[in-house]
Amino acid sequence: MGNLVLEALCKRYGSSTAVERVDLEVKQGEMVALLGPSGCGKTTTLRMVAGFIPPSEGRILIGGQDVTRRPAHARDTGMVFQSYALFPHMTVGQNVAFGLEMRKVGRAERDGRVMEALRLVRLDHLADRLPRQLSGGQQQRVALARALVVNPAVFLLDEPLSNLDAKLRGEVRMEIRALQQRLGLTTLIVTHDQEEALTMADRLVVMERGRVRQVGTAEELYENPTDPFVAGFVGRCNLIEGRLEAPGGFRAASGALLHCDVEAAEARPDAALLALRPERIGLQPDAEGGGRVAAVTYLGAQTEYLVEQDGTSLLIIRPTPTLADPLRRLAVGDAVTLSWEAAAARLLPAAT
Ligand SMILES: Nc1ncnc2c1ncn2[C@@H]1O[C@H](COP(=O)(O)OP(=O)(O)O)[C@@H](O)[C@H]1O
Ligand SMILES: [Mg+2]
């Protein structure tokens, strides 16, 4: 066991850069998720850690040792692939034993460890089956056992749930997290699914176009995004372009003057965007109000409203009002007043 450190890790393919100077520490026993849209460099980063892709620059340290130039099998990592990548002609037990054979572990010890790993994922009764005789969820659990059987210092998972249906995904998600916590595994998981990242990982690394945009807990990223991409990618967000106007107001490009925090404005004089979470905006029917309802979408527990005010369009999400609430009768074209606490409006630099 040990921690994982990435130092200024880069990967270039000709003139294009897949991963650009990624710095990161995954502490011993911690689970960190690399989160970002398709093509942002998540898999490339993970494969460099596993030793399948040589970095163009930078270093990888596991438990304090520089493993940058070590081959994959000498790195003490266990990897689970998106596609499971089980050997179809080998039984479940033989699949799980593979990594131990590669490491020249003797027969007796090997058999014991294979059964132990299969017990961890509750598949010890299926050791003699072939992969095609298993369900998708069971195949993925074999892949987990195969990665864990070598007692890896670092556990690597690339979109491990993407081939499972929605119900199974929730189950396997909890199973992986429970296993990771019980065994105290230092883990790096890749996903493009924010819910997966938010529910499984201790910390998240949001990537875009090969770069790390922000690192933090789910709450830190949601409550205090420091980057416009992160504000828009983790949860939903109104991002309004404009500039600060003393005192305590943000002048939207459309002309609307929006309420924001004076202290926050002092801390960020270069503000070019105002970020406002849809559920932080209050909505009141008001014949004198400056806002006009442009759309109402009923979603059961919540209702979404699109409101136009002074040329700016704002998404508002409220718990669906009760029958007695005047908001219940709000319809397209109605006049409304919007309100929010100054601290709810976060100031951000221009998108880069
Ligand atoms: N072997 C390769 N040759 C050239 N470009 C590649 C290669 N592998 C990946 N890329 C590019 O690097 C970028 C990052 O890819 P990848 O790490 O797979 O993204 P993600 O896993 O976040 O979807 C993409 O633009 C991809 O096209
Ligand atoms: Mg990928």
PDB file of N, CA and C and ligand atoms in Angstrom, residues 11-14 16-19 36-46 53 158-159 190 192 207 210, ligand 1:
ATOM      1  N   LYS A  11       1.186  13.905 -21.824  1.00  0.00           N
ATOM      2  CA  LYS A  11       1.230  12.978 -22.950  1.00  0.00           C
ATOM      3  C   LYS A  11       0.889  13.718 -24.233  1.00  0.00           C
ATOM      4  N   ARG A  12       1.827  13.666 -25.156  1.00  0.00           N
ATOM      5  CA  ARG A  12       1.603  14.294 -26.463  1.00  0.00           C
ATOM      6  C   ARG A  12       1.566  13.215 -27.535  1.00  0.00           C
ATOM      7  N   TYR A  13       0.690  13.406 -28.508  1.00  0.00           N
ATOM      8  CA  TYR A  13       0.677  12.591 -29.716  1.00  0.00           C
ATOM      9  C   TYR A  13       0.956  13.545 -30.866  1.00  0.00           C
ATOM     10  N   GLY A  14       2.176  13.516 -31.400  1.00  0.00           N
ATOM     11  CA  GLY A  14       2.545  14.486 -32.434  1.00  0.00           C
ATOM     12  C   GLY A  14       2.354  15.890 -31.893  1.00  0.00           C
ATOM     13  N   SER A  16      -0.554  17.140 -30.983  1.00  0.00           N
ATOM     14  CA  SER A  16      -1.706  17.300 -30.091  1.00  0.00           C
ATOM     15  C   SER A  16      -1.375  16.770 -28.691  1.00  0.00           C
ATOM     16  N   THR A  17      -1.942  17.427 -27.698  1.00  0.00           N
ATOM     17  CA  THR A  17      -1.656  17.092 -26.311  1.00  0.00           C
ATOM     18  C   THR A  17      -2.871  16.436 -25.684  1.00  0.00           C
ATOM     19  N   ALA A  18      -2.716  15.181 -25.246  1.00  0.00           N
ATOM     20  CA  ALA A  18      -3.829  14.456 -24.621  1.00  0.00           C
ATOM     21  C   ALA A  18      -3.921  14.776 -23.136  1.00  0.00           C
ATOM     22  N   VAL A  19      -2.738  14.912 -22.480  1.00  0.00           N
ATOM     23  CA  VAL A  19      -2.672  15.228 -21.045  1.00  0.00           C
ATOM     24  C   VAL A  19      -1.613  16.297 -20.850  1.00  0.00           C
ATOM     25  N   GLY A  36     -14.636  14.145 -16.207  1.00  0.00           N
ATOM     26  CA  GLY A  36     -14.592  15.117 -17.298  1.00  0.00           C
ATOM     27  C   GLY A  36     -15.250  14.541 -18.528  1.00  0.00           C
ATOM     28  N   PRO A  37     -15.515  15.387 -19.516  1.00  0.00           N
ATOM     29  CA  PRO A  37     -16.191  14.925 -20.729  1.00  0.00           C
ATOM     30  C   PRO A  37     -15.301  13.982 -21.536  1.00  0.00           C
ATOM     31  N   SER A  38     -15.900  13.269 -22.454  1.00  0.00           N
ATOM     32  CA  SER A  38     -15.187  12.345 -23.314  1.00  0.00           C
ATOM     33  C   SER A  38     -14.046  13.066 -24.030  1.00  0.00           C
ATOM     34  N   GLY A  39     -12.872  12.436 -24.049  1.00  0.00           N
ATOM     35  CA  GLY A  39     -11.735  12.996 -24.775  1.00  0.00           C
ATOM     36  C   GLY A  39     -10.888  13.975 -23.970  1.00  0.00           C
ATOM     37  N   CYS A  40     -11.159  14.140 -22.664  1.00  0.00           N
ATOM     38  CA  CYS A  40     -10.417  15.146 -21.886  1.00  0.00           C
ATOM     39  C   CYS A  40      -9.097  14.608 -21.339  1.00  0.00           C
ATOM     40  N   GLY A  41      -8.826  13.300 -21.530  1.00  0.00           N
ATOM     41  CA  GLY A  41      -7.516  12.772 -21.115  1.00  0.00           C
ATOM     42  C   GLY A  41      -7.550  11.853 -19.899  1.00  0.00           C
ATOM     43  N   LYS A  42      -8.729  11.421 -19.482  1.00  0.00           N
ATOM     44  CA  LYS A  42      -8.850  10.591 -18.273  1.00  0.00           C
ATOM     45  C   LYS A  42      -8.182   9.227 -18.463  1.00  0.00           C
ATOM     46  N   THR A  43      -8.573   8.522 -19.533  1.00  0.00           N
ATOM     47  CA  THR A  43      -8.035   7.181 -19.769  1.00  0.00           C
ATOM     48  C   THR A  43      -6.530   7.232 -19.998  1.00  0.00           C
ATOM     49  N   THR A  44      -6.073   8.230 -20.743  1.00  0.00           N
ATOM     50  CA  THR A  44      -4.634   8.370 -21.002  1.00  0.00           C
ATOM     51  C   THR A  44      -3.884   8.523 -19.681  1.00  0.00           C
ATOM     52  N   THR A  45      -4.416   9.331 -18.768  1.00  0.00           N
ATOM     53  CA  THR A  45      -3.778   9.527 -17.460  1.00  0.00           C
ATOM     54  C   THR A  45      -3.710   8.192 -16.704  1.00  0.00           C
ATOM     55  N   LEU A  46      -4.839   7.480 -16.671  1.00  0.00           N
ATOM     56  CA  LEU A  46      -4.900   6.212 -15.937  1.00  0.00           C
ATOM     57  C   LEU A  46      -3.940   5.177 -16.529  1.00  0.00           C
ATOM     58  N   ILE A  53       1.005   3.211 -21.164  1.00  0.00           N
ATOM     59  CA  ILE A  53       1.371   4.312 -22.069  1.00  0.00           C
ATOM     60  C   ILE A  53       2.543   5.064 -21.429  1.00  0.00           C
ATOM     61  N   ASP A 158     -11.262   2.121 -14.907  1.00  0.00           N
ATOM     62  CA  ASP A 158     -11.629   2.998 -16.025  1.00  0.00           C
ATOM     63  C   ASP A 158     -13.103   2.791 -16.388  1.00  0.00           C
ATOM     64  N   GLU A 159     -13.941   3.731 -16.013  1.00  0.00           N
ATOM     65  CA  GLU A 159     -15.389   3.669 -16.301  1.00  0.00           C
ATOM     66  C   GLU A 159     -15.934   2.275 -16.034  1.00  0.00           C
ATOM     67  N   VAL A 190     -11.839   6.504 -13.101  1.00  0.00           N
ATOM     68  CA  VAL A 190     -12.161   7.409 -14.202  1.00  0.00           C
ATOM     69  C   VAL A 190     -13.646   7.320 -14.501  1.00  0.00           C
ATOM     70  N   HIS A 192     -17.072   9.696 -16.628  1.00  0.00           N
ATOM     71  CA  HIS A 192     -17.588  10.942 -17.205  1.00  0.00           C
ATOM     72  C   HIS A 192     -18.915  11.288 -16.535  1.00  0.00           C
ATOM     73  N   MET A 207     -11.363  17.400 -15.104  1.00  0.00           N
ATOM     74  CA  MET A 207     -10.440  17.632 -16.225  1.00  0.00           C
ATOM     75  C   MET A 207     -11.191  18.178 -17.423  1.00  0.00           C
ATOM     76  N   GLY A 210      -7.402  17.897 -21.404  1.00  0.00           N
ATOM     77  CA  GLY A 210      -6.091  17.463 -20.946  1.00  0.00           C
ATOM     78  C   GLY A 210      -5.583  18.131 -19.685  1.00  0.00           C
TER      79      GLY A 210
HETATM   80  N1  LIG B   1      -3.059   6.667 -29.456  1.00  0.00           N
HETATM   81  C1  LIG B   1      -3.516   7.913 -29.624  1.00  0.00           C
HETATM   82  N2  LIG B   1      -3.078   8.670 -30.666  1.00  0.00           N
HETATM   83  C2  LIG B   1      -3.514   9.939 -30.835  1.00  0.00           C
HETATM   84  N3  LIG B   1      -4.390  10.559 -30.038  1.00  0.00           N
HETATM   85  C3  LIG B   1      -4.867   9.865 -28.985  1.00  0.00           C
HETATM   86  C4  LIG B   1      -4.457   8.508 -28.725  1.00  0.00           C
HETATM   87  N4  LIG B   1      -5.104   8.086 -27.604  1.00  0.00           N
HETATM   88  C5  LIG B   1      -5.878   9.116 -27.199  1.00  0.00           C
HETATM   89  N5  LIG B   1      -5.742  10.183 -28.013  1.00  0.00           N
HETATM   90  C6  LIG B   1      -6.426  11.481 -27.865  1.00  0.00           C
HETATM   91  O1  LIG B   1      -6.156  11.987 -26.585  1.00  0.00           O
HETATM   92  C7  LIG B   1      -7.300  12.621 -26.045  1.00  0.00           C
HETATM   93  C8  LIG B   1      -7.660  12.038 -24.713  1.00  0.00           C
HETATM   94  O2  LIG B   1      -8.162  10.722 -24.879  1.00  0.00           O
HETATM   95  P1  LIG B   1      -8.646   9.821 -23.647  1.00  0.00           P
HETATM   96  O3  LIG B   1      -7.606   9.860 -22.593  1.00  0.00           O
HETATM   97  O4  LIG B   1      -9.032   8.504 -24.174  1.00  0.00           O
HETATM   98  O5  LIG B   1      -9.934  10.632 -23.162  1.00  0.00           O
HETATM   99  P2  LIG B   1     -11.094  10.210 -22.130  1.00  0.00           P
HETATM  100  O6  LIG B   1     -10.729   8.932 -21.474  1.00  0.00           O
HETATM  101  O7  LIG B   1     -11.161  11.356 -21.169  1.00  0.00           O
HETATM  102  O8  LIG B   1     -12.351  10.122 -22.933  1.00  0.00           O
HETATM  103  C9  LIG B   1      -8.400  12.506 -27.084  1.00  0.00           C
HETATM  104  O9  LIG B   1      -8.452  13.684 -27.822  1.00  0.00           O
HETATM  105  C10 LIG B   1      -7.939  11.340 -27.914  1.00  0.00           C
HETATM  106  O10 LIG B   1      -8.414  11.451 -29.237  1.00  0.00           O
END
